[in-house]
Amino acid sequence: MHICVMGTGYVGLVSGACFAEFGMQVTCCDIIPEKIENLKEGILPIHEPGLQELVDKGLREGRLNFTTDEAKAIEQALTIFIAVGTPAGENGATDMRYVDDVADTIGRYMRDYKVIATKSTVPVGTAKRIRARIEAAQPEPVDFSVISNPEFLREGAAIEDFMRPNRVVIGGEDQHALAIMKELYSPLYLIETPFVITDTTTAEMIKYAANTFLAMKISFINEIANLCDVVDADVHDVARAIGLDQRIGRKFLHPGPGYGGSCFPKDVQSLTHFAQEAGVNLQLATAAHEVNQQQRGRMVEKITGMLGGSVAGKTIGVLGLSFKPNTDDIREAPALEII
C-alpha cells in the first residue's frame, strides 16, 4: 500500500520510517526544500534512538522517499497522514494554520478516493474541520474519508512505541476507511496489540486525556516532593511505594523541575482552552499546569539555597538542556527557564 505523510517533523518522520519498516511504500512530504534534500541523503533534523538506522534502511530498500512535490505525493497515495505541527497559539488555543494548509492542499490535488488520517494532536472537532476545508478546496467533488489516528510516541523511545505500542487508537465512521487503517497496522495484530476503534471525536479526546493525565502525575509527585523537603521525608521512597500499587503505576512519578517538550505543556493548555469554550472548567488540568510552572521557580530556590542564599558572583555549570534524556528537543525545556 502506498501512503503519504504530510510533514517531516518528529511525528511524521518517525511514523513514515516505521510504516516503511512495516513494508509500506511511504512518501514523506514537506515544503522546506533543504530539509527534504538532507533527508534524501539520510541527514536527520532530529535525534531519536534507532531512527537513523530505520531511515537508512528505508532509503536503501526503496520503501521510503522524500519529496516537496505535494501533488505527486497525494496522487500516488491511498492513505494520507497529516503530521504537521500544531503549536500553542494565544491563550492556550491550538494554532491550526498548518493543518488547515495541508487540508487545503489535499483538496486541491486529490483526484480519486483517499483516506485522510490525522496524527497531529488537534482539538476535538478537527476531523469535521478538515472535511469542510478539503471539500471547499476541491475543484470538483471527490469522495474521501477522514480518520483520527493519534500518536502516543515518547521522545527517546518513539521507535519502540510505534513498533510495540500499548494500544492503537483509530477513530472513524466509515467502515471501508477503518478496514484500510487496520491493514496498515496489520503487523501489530501479530503481537496482539490492543486496538481501540471509535469515532473521530472520541479518538481526538483520547489523546488529550492521556497526555493531561500523565502531566498531572508529574505535577502531583512534584508537589509531594516539595512537602517531603519540608517534613524531611524521602520522596523517592514515597514514589516507589505508591508506584508499586498497580492502580497507580510507577511511571511518571519522578520528582524534578517539571514537564516540558512539545506535547505536555501545549496539550494541557489546549485541553483547558477548548474545554472552556465548551463551557467546562477543568480544574485538575489547570492546576497541573500551574504547579508545573511553579516548580521551575522552586528549582531556582533550591539552587540559590545550595549556593548560600545568592547566585551573585557564582559560576554555575549546566549539564543538559533538553527536556528529557535521549532527545535533543529543548522546546519548553525547564532548564532554559531556570537558567
CSV table of C-alpha atoms in Angstrom, one decimal:
chain,number,residue,atom,x,y,z
A,1,MET,CA,0.0,0.0,0.0
A,2,HIS,CA,1.3,3.5,-0.8
A,3,ILE,CA,0.9,6.1,1.9
A,4,CYS,CA,1.9,9.8,2.1
A,5,VAL,CA,3.0,11.5,5.3
A,6,MET,CA,2.5,15.3,5.2
A,7,GLY,CA,5.1,16.8,7.5
A,8,THR,CA,8.6,15.5,8.3
A,9,GLY,CA,8.9,16.7,11.9
A,10,TYR,CA,9.1,14.4,14.9
A,11,VAL,CA,5.8,12.5,14.4
A,12,GLY,CA,5.9,12.5,10.6
A,13,LEU,CA,9.4,11.2,10.3
A,14,VAL,CA,9.1,8.5,12.9
A,15,SER,CA,5.7,7.4,11.5
A,16,GLY,CA,7.0,7.3,7.9
A,17,ALA,CA,10.1,5.3,8.8
A,18,CYS,CA,8.2,2.8,10.8
A,19,PHE,CA,5.5,2.3,8.2
A,20,ALA,CA,8.2,1.7,5.7
A,21,GLU,CA,9.6,-0.9,8.1
A,22,PHE,CA,6.1,-2.5,8.1
A,23,GLY,CA,6.5,-2.9,4.3
A,24,MET,CA,4.5,0.0,3.1
A,25,GLN,CA,5.6,2.3,0.3
A,26,VAL,CA,6.0,5.6,2.0
A,27,THR,CA,6.4,9.2,0.7
A,28,CYS,CA,7.2,11.9,3.3
A,29,CYS,CA,6.3,15.3,2.0
A,30,ASP,CA,7.5,18.7,3.3
A,31,ILE,CA,7.5,22.3,1.9
A,32,ILE,CA,11.1,23.0,3.1
A,33,PRO,CA,13.5,22.0,0.2
A,34,GLU,CA,16.7,22.0,2.2
A,35,LYS,CA,15.1,19.7,4.8
A,36,ILE,CA,14.0,17.3,2.1
A,37,GLU,CA,17.4,17.3,0.3
A,38,ASN,CA,19.0,16.4,3.6
A,39,LEU,CA,16.6,13.6,4.3
A,40,LYS,CA,17.2,12.2,0.9
A,41,GLU,CA,20.9,11.9,1.9
A,42,GLY,CA,19.9,10.4,5.3
A,43,ILE,CA,20.6,13.5,7.3
A,44,LEU,CA,18.0,13.8,10.0
A,45,PRO,CA,16.7,17.0,11.6
A,46,ILE,CA,16.2,15.4,15.0
A,47,HIS,CA,17.8,12.9,17.3
A,48,GLU,CA,15.9,9.8,18.1
A,49,PRO,CA,17.5,6.5,19.1
A,50,GLY,CA,17.1,4.0,16.3
A,51,LEU,CA,15.6,6.4,13.8
A,52,GLN,CA,18.8,6.8,11.7
A,53,GLU,CA,19.0,3.1,11.1
A,54,LEU,CA,15.3,2.9,10.0
A,55,VAL,CA,15.6,5.8,7.7
A,56,ASP,CA,18.8,4.5,6.1
A,57,LYS,CA,17.2,1.1,5.6
A,58,GLY,CA,14.0,2.5,4.1
A,59,LEU,CA,16.0,4.6,1.7
A,60,ARG,CA,18.3,1.8,0.8
A,61,GLU,CA,15.5,-0.7,0.1
A,62,GLY,CA,13.4,1.9,-1.8
A,63,ARG,CA,10.3,1.9,0.5
A,64,LEU,CA,10.9,5.4,2.0
A,65,ASN,CA,11.0,8.5,-0.2
A,66,PHE,CA,11.1,12.2,0.5
A,67,THR,CA,9.7,15.0,-1.7
A,68,THR,CA,8.4,18.6,-1.9
A,69,ASP,CA,6.1,17.6,-4.8
A,70,GLU,CA,2.8,17.7,-2.9
A,71,ALA,CA,0.7,16.9,-6.0
A,72,LYS,CA,2.5,13.8,-6.9
A,73,ALA,CA,2.7,12.5,-3.3
A,74,ILE,CA,-1.0,13.0,-2.9
A,75,GLU,CA,-1.8,11.4,-6.2
A,76,GLN,CA,0.2,8.2,-5.5
A,77,ALA,CA,-1.2,7.6,-2.0
A,78,LEU,CA,-4.3,5.8,-0.9
A,79,THR,CA,-3.8,7.0,2.7
A,80,ILE,CA,-2.5,10.5,3.6
A,81,PHE,CA,-1.4,11.2,7.1
A,82,ILE,CA,-1.4,14.7,8.4
A,83,ALA,CA,1.6,15.1,10.8
A,84,VAL,CA,2.3,18.8,10.8
A,85,GLY,CA,2.9,20.9,13.9
A,86,THR,CA,0.1,22.3,16.0
A,87,PRO,CA,1.9,24.8,18.2
A,88,ALA,CA,0.3,26.7,21.0
A,89,GLY,CA,-1.5,29.9,20.0
A,90,GLU,CA,-2.8,32.8,22.0
A,91,ASN,CA,-4.4,32.0,25.4
A,92,GLY,CA,-3.5,28.3,25.1
A,93,ALA,CA,-5.5,27.8,21.9
A,94,THR,CA,-4.0,25.4,19.3
A,95,ASP,CA,-2.6,27.1,16.2
A,96,MET,CA,-4.3,25.2,13.3
A,97,ARG,CA,-2.8,27.1,10.4
A,98,TYR,CA,-0.5,24.2,9.3
A,99,VAL,CA,-3.3,21.6,9.5
A,100,ASP,CA,-5.6,23.9,7.5
A,101,ASP,CA,-2.9,24.4,4.8
A,102,VAL,CA,-2.4,20.7,4.4
A,103,ALA,CA,-6.2,20.1,4.2
A,104,ASP,CA,-6.5,22.8,1.5
A,105,THR,CA,-3.6,21.2,-0.4
A,106,ILE,CA,-5.1,17.7,-0.2
A,107,GLY,CA,-8.4,19.0,-1.5
A,108,ARG,CA,-6.7,20.9,-4.3
A,109,TYR,CA,-4.7,17.9,-5.6
A,110,MET,CA,-6.8,14.8,-4.9
A,111,ARG,CA,-8.4,13.2,-7.9
A,112,ASP,CA,-9.7,9.9,-6.5
A,113,TYR,CA,-10.7,8.3,-3.2
A,114,LYS,CA,-8.3,8.9,-0.3
A,115,VAL,CA,-8.2,8.2,3.5
A,116,ILE,CA,-7.1,11.3,5.3
A,117,ALA,CA,-5.7,10.3,8.7
A,118,THR,CA,-4.8,12.9,11.3
A,119,LYS,CA,-1.8,12.1,13.5
A,120,SER,CA,-1.2,15.7,14.6
A,121,THR,CA,-2.5,16.5,18.1
A,122,VAL,CA,-5.6,18.6,17.4
A,123,PRO,CA,-8.6,19.9,19.3
A,124,VAL,CA,-11.9,17.9,19.4
A,125,GLY,CA,-13.9,18.6,16.3
A,126,THR,CA,-10.9,18.9,13.9
A,127,ALA,CA,-12.0,15.9,11.8
A,128,LYS,CA,-15.1,17.9,10.8
A,129,ARG,CA,-13.0,21.0,10.2
A,130,ILE,CA,-10.6,19.0,7.9
A,131,ARG,CA,-13.5,17.6,5.9
A,132,ALA,CA,-15.0,21.0,5.4
A,133,ARG,CA,-11.7,22.5,4.2
A,134,ILE,CA,-11.0,19.6,1.8
A,135,GLU,CA,-14.4,19.8,0.3
A,136,ALA,CA,-14.1,23.6,-0.1
A,137,ALA,CA,-10.7,23.2,-1.9
A,138,GLN,CA,-11.7,20.5,-4.3
A,139,PRO,CA,-12.0,21.6,-8.0
A,140,GLU,CA,-14.8,19.0,-8.3
A,141,PRO,CA,-16.3,16.7,-5.7
A,142,VAL,CA,-14.2,13.5,-4.9
A,143,ASP,CA,-15.1,11.0,-2.3
A,144,PHE,CA,-12.8,10.7,0.8
A,145,SER,CA,-12.8,9.6,4.4
A,146,VAL,CA,-11.4,11.4,7.5
A,147,ILE,CA,-9.8,9.3,10.3
A,148,SER,CA,-8.4,10.3,13.6
A,149,ASN,CA,-5.3,8.2,14.4
A,150,PRO,CA,-3.5,10.0,17.3
A,151,GLU,CA,0.1,9.1,18.1
A,152,PHE,CA,1.5,8.2,21.6
A,153,LEU,CA,5.2,8.4,20.9
A,154,ARG,CA,7.6,9.2,23.7
A,155,GLU,CA,10.6,11.1,22.6
A,156,GLY,CA,13.6,8.9,23.3
A,157,ALA,CA,11.6,5.7,22.9
A,158,ALA,CA,9.5,6.5,19.8
A,159,ILE,CA,10.5,3.6,17.6
A,160,GLU,CA,9.6,1.1,20.3
A,161,ASP,CA,6.4,2.9,21.0
A,162,PHE,CA,5.4,2.6,17.3
A,163,MET,CA,6.5,-0.9,16.8
A,164,ARG,CA,5.2,-2.3,20.1
A,165,PRO,CA,2.6,0.2,21.3
A,166,ASN,CA,0.4,-0.1,24.3
A,167,ARG,CA,-2.6,0.4,22.0
A,168,VAL,CA,-3.6,1.8,18.6
A,169,VAL,CA,-6.5,4.3,18.5
A,170,ILE,CA,-8.4,4.7,15.3
A,171,GLY,CA,-11.4,7.0,15.1
A,172,GLY,CA,-13.8,7.0,12.1
A,173,GLU,CA,-17.3,6.4,10.9
A,174,ASP,CA,-16.5,4.9,7.5
A,175,GLN,CA,-16.1,1.1,7.7
A,176,HIS,CA,-14.1,1.0,4.4
A,177,ALA,CA,-11.6,3.5,5.7
A,178,LEU,CA,-11.4,1.7,9.1
A,179,ALA,CA,-10.5,-1.5,7.2
A,180,ILE,CA,-7.8,0.3,5.3
A,181,MET,CA,-6.3,1.6,8.5
A,182,LYS,CA,-6.4,-1.9,10.1
A,183,GLU,CA,-4.5,-3.2,7.1
A,184,LEU,CA,-1.8,-0.5,7.6
A,185,TYR,CA,-1.3,-1.7,11.2
A,186,SER,CA,-1.7,-5.4,10.4
A,187,PRO,CA,1.8,-6.3,11.7
A,188,LEU,CA,0.7,-5.2,15.1
A,189,TYR,CA,-2.1,-7.8,15.2
A,190,LEU,CA,0.6,-10.5,15.2
A,191,ILE,CA,1.8,-9.3,18.6
A,192,GLU,CA,-1.8,-8.9,19.9
A,193,THR,CA,-1.7,-5.1,20.2
A,194,PRO,CA,-5.0,-3.8,21.6
A,195,PHE,CA,-6.9,-1.7,19.1
A,196,VAL,CA,-9.5,0.9,20.2
A,197,ILE,CA,-11.9,1.6,17.3
A,198,THR,CA,-14.1,4.5,18.0
A,199,ASP,CA,-15.5,7.7,16.3
A,200,THR,CA,-13.2,10.7,15.4
A,201,THR,CA,-14.4,12.9,18.2
A,202,THR,CA,-13.6,10.3,20.9
A,203,ALA,CA,-10.2,9.5,19.3
A,204,GLU,CA,-9.3,13.2,19.4
A,205,MET,CA,-10.3,13.3,23.0
A,206,ILE,CA,-8.3,10.2,24.0
A,207,LYS,CA,-5.0,11.9,23.0
A,208,TYR,CA,-5.6,14.9,25.2
A,209,ALA,CA,-6.9,12.9,28.1
A,210,ALA,CA,-3.9,10.6,28.1
A,211,ASN,CA,-1.3,13.4,28.0
A,212,THR,CA,-3.1,15.5,30.6
A,213,PHE,CA,-3.3,12.6,33.0
A,214,LEU,CA,0.4,11.9,32.7
A,215,ALA,CA,1.1,15.6,33.2
A,216,MET,CA,-1.0,15.5,36.4
A,217,LYS,CA,1.1,12.6,37.7
A,218,ILE,CA,4.3,14.6,37.2
A,219,SER,CA,2.8,17.7,38.9
A,220,PHE,CA,1.4,15.5,41.7
A,221,ILE,CA,4.7,13.9,42.6
A,222,ASN,CA,6.5,17.3,42.5
A,223,GLU,CA,4.0,18.7,45.0
A,224,ILE,CA,4.6,15.7,47.2
A,225,ALA,CA,8.4,16.3,46.8
A,226,ASN,CA,8.1,19.8,47.9
A,227,LEU,CA,6.2,18.7,51.0
A,228,CYS,CA,8.8,16.0,51.7
A,229,ASP,CA,11.5,18.6,51.7
A,230,VAL,CA,9.8,20.5,54.5
A,231,VAL,CA,8.9,17.4,56.7
A,232,ASP,CA,12.2,15.6,56.0
A,233,ALA,CA,10.7,12.6,54.2
A,234,ASP,CA,12.3,10.7,51.2
A,235,VAL,CA,10.2,11.4,48.2
A,236,HIS,CA,11.9,8.7,46.2
A,237,ASP,CA,10.8,6.1,48.7
A,238,VAL,CA,7.3,7.6,48.6
A,239,ALA,CA,7.2,7.4,44.8
A,240,ARG,CA,8.4,3.9,44.8
A,241,ALA,CA,5.9,2.7,47.4
A,242,ILE,CA,2.9,4.3,45.8
A,243,GLY,CA,4.0,3.3,42.3
A,244,LEU,CA,4.0,-0.4,43.4
A,245,ASP,CA,0.2,-0.1,43.7
A,246,GLN,CA,-0.9,-1.3,40.3
A,247,ARG,CA,-3.8,1.1,40.3
A,248,ILE,CA,-1.2,3.9,40.3
A,249,GLY,CA,1.8,2.6,38.5
A,250,ARG,CA,5.5,3.6,38.7
A,251,LYS,CA,5.9,5.7,35.6
A,252,PHE,CA,5.8,9.5,35.6
A,253,LEU,CA,6.4,9.5,39.4
A,254,HIS,CA,9.9,11.1,39.2
A,255,PRO,CA,10.3,14.4,41.0
A,256,GLY,CA,12.2,17.1,39.2
A,257,PRO,CA,11.9,20.5,37.6
A,258,GLY,CA,8.6,19.7,35.9
A,259,TYR,CA,7.5,18.6,32.4
A,260,GLY,CA,8.4,20.2,29.1
A,261,GLY,CA,8.7,19.3,25.5
A,262,SER,CA,6.4,19.7,22.5
A,263,CYS,CA,3.4,17.9,23.9
A,264,PHE,CA,2.5,18.1,27.6
A,265,PRO,CA,2.7,21.9,28.1
A,266,LYS,CA,0.8,22.6,24.8
A,267,ASP,CA,-1.7,19.8,25.1
A,268,VAL,CA,-2.7,20.6,28.7
A,269,GLN,CA,-3.3,24.2,27.9
A,270,SER,CA,-5.1,23.3,24.7
A,271,LEU,CA,-7.5,21.0,26.5
A,272,THR,CA,-8.4,23.5,29.1
A,273,HIS,CA,-8.9,26.2,26.4
A,274,PHE,CA,-11.3,24.2,24.2
A,275,ALA,CA,-13.0,22.8,27.4
A,276,GLN,CA,-13.7,26.4,28.5
A,277,GLU,CA,-15.1,27.1,25.0
A,278,ALA,CA,-17.4,24.2,25.6
A,279,GLY,CA,-18.5,25.6,29.0
A,280,VAL,CA,-16.5,23.1,31.1
A,281,ASN,CA,-13.9,24.2,33.7
A,282,LEU,CA,-11.2,21.5,34.0
A,283,GLN,CA,-9.8,22.3,37.5
A,284,LEU,CA,-7.3,19.4,37.7
A,285,ALA,CA,-5.7,20.1,34.3
A,286,THR,CA,-5.5,23.8,35.2
A,287,ALA,CA,-3.8,23.0,38.5
A,288,ALA,CA,-1.3,20.6,36.8
A,289,HIS,CA,-0.2,23.4,34.6
A,290,GLU,CA,0.1,25.9,37.4
A,291,VAL,CA,2.1,23.5,39.6
A,292,ASN,CA,4.4,22.8,36.7
A,293,GLN,CA,5.2,26.4,36.1
A,294,GLN,CA,5.8,27.0,39.9
A,295,GLN,CA,8.1,24.0,40.0
A,296,ARG,CA,10.7,25.8,37.9
A,297,GLY,CA,10.8,28.6,40.4
A,298,ARG,CA,11.2,26.0,43.1
A,299,MET,CA,14.3,24.7,41.4
A,300,VAL,CA,15.8,28.2,41.4
A,301,GLU,CA,15.2,28.4,45.1
A,302,LYS,CA,16.9,25.1,45.7
A,303,ILE,CA,19.9,26.1,43.7
A,304,THR,CA,20.1,29.5,45.4
A,305,GLY,CA,19.9,27.8,48.8
A,306,MET,CA,22.8,25.4,47.9
A,307,LEU,CA,24.9,28.4,47.0
A,308,GLY,CA,24.5,30.2,50.3
A,309,GLY,CA,21.4,32.3,49.5
A,310,SER,CA,22.6,34.1,46.4
A,311,VAL,CA,23.9,33.3,42.9
A,312,ALA,CA,25.6,36.7,42.6
A,313,GLY,CA,29.2,36.3,41.6
A,314,LYS,CA,28.9,32.5,41.3
A,315,THR,CA,29.8,30.4,38.2
A,316,ILE,CA,27.2,27.8,37.5
A,317,GLY,CA,27.7,24.9,35.1
A,318,VAL,CA,24.7,23.3,33.4
A,319,LEU,CA,24.8,19.8,32.0
A,320,GLY,CA,22.0,19.1,29.6
A,321,LEU,CA,19.3,21.4,28.2
A,322,SER,CA,16.7,19.1,26.6
A,323,PHE,CA,13.5,18.4,28.5
A,324,LYS,CA,14.3,14.7,28.9
A,325,PRO,CA,17.0,12.2,28.2
A,326,ASN,CA,17.7,10.7,24.8
A,327,THR,CA,16.4,13.7,22.9
A,328,ASP,CA,17.7,17.0,21.6
A,329,ASP,CA,14.4,18.7,22.0
A,330,ILE,CA,14.6,21.9,24.0
A,331,ARG,CA,11.0,23.1,23.4
A,332,GLU,CA,9.5,24.2,26.7
A,333,ALA,CA,12.6,22.7,28.5
A,334,PRO,CA,12.5,23.6,32.2
A,335,ALA,CA,16.3,24.1,32.1
A,336,LEU,CA,16.0,27.1,29.8
A,337,GLU,CA,13.7,29.0,32.2
A,338,ILE,CA,15.7,28.0,35.2
A,339,ILE,CA,18.9,29.3,33.6
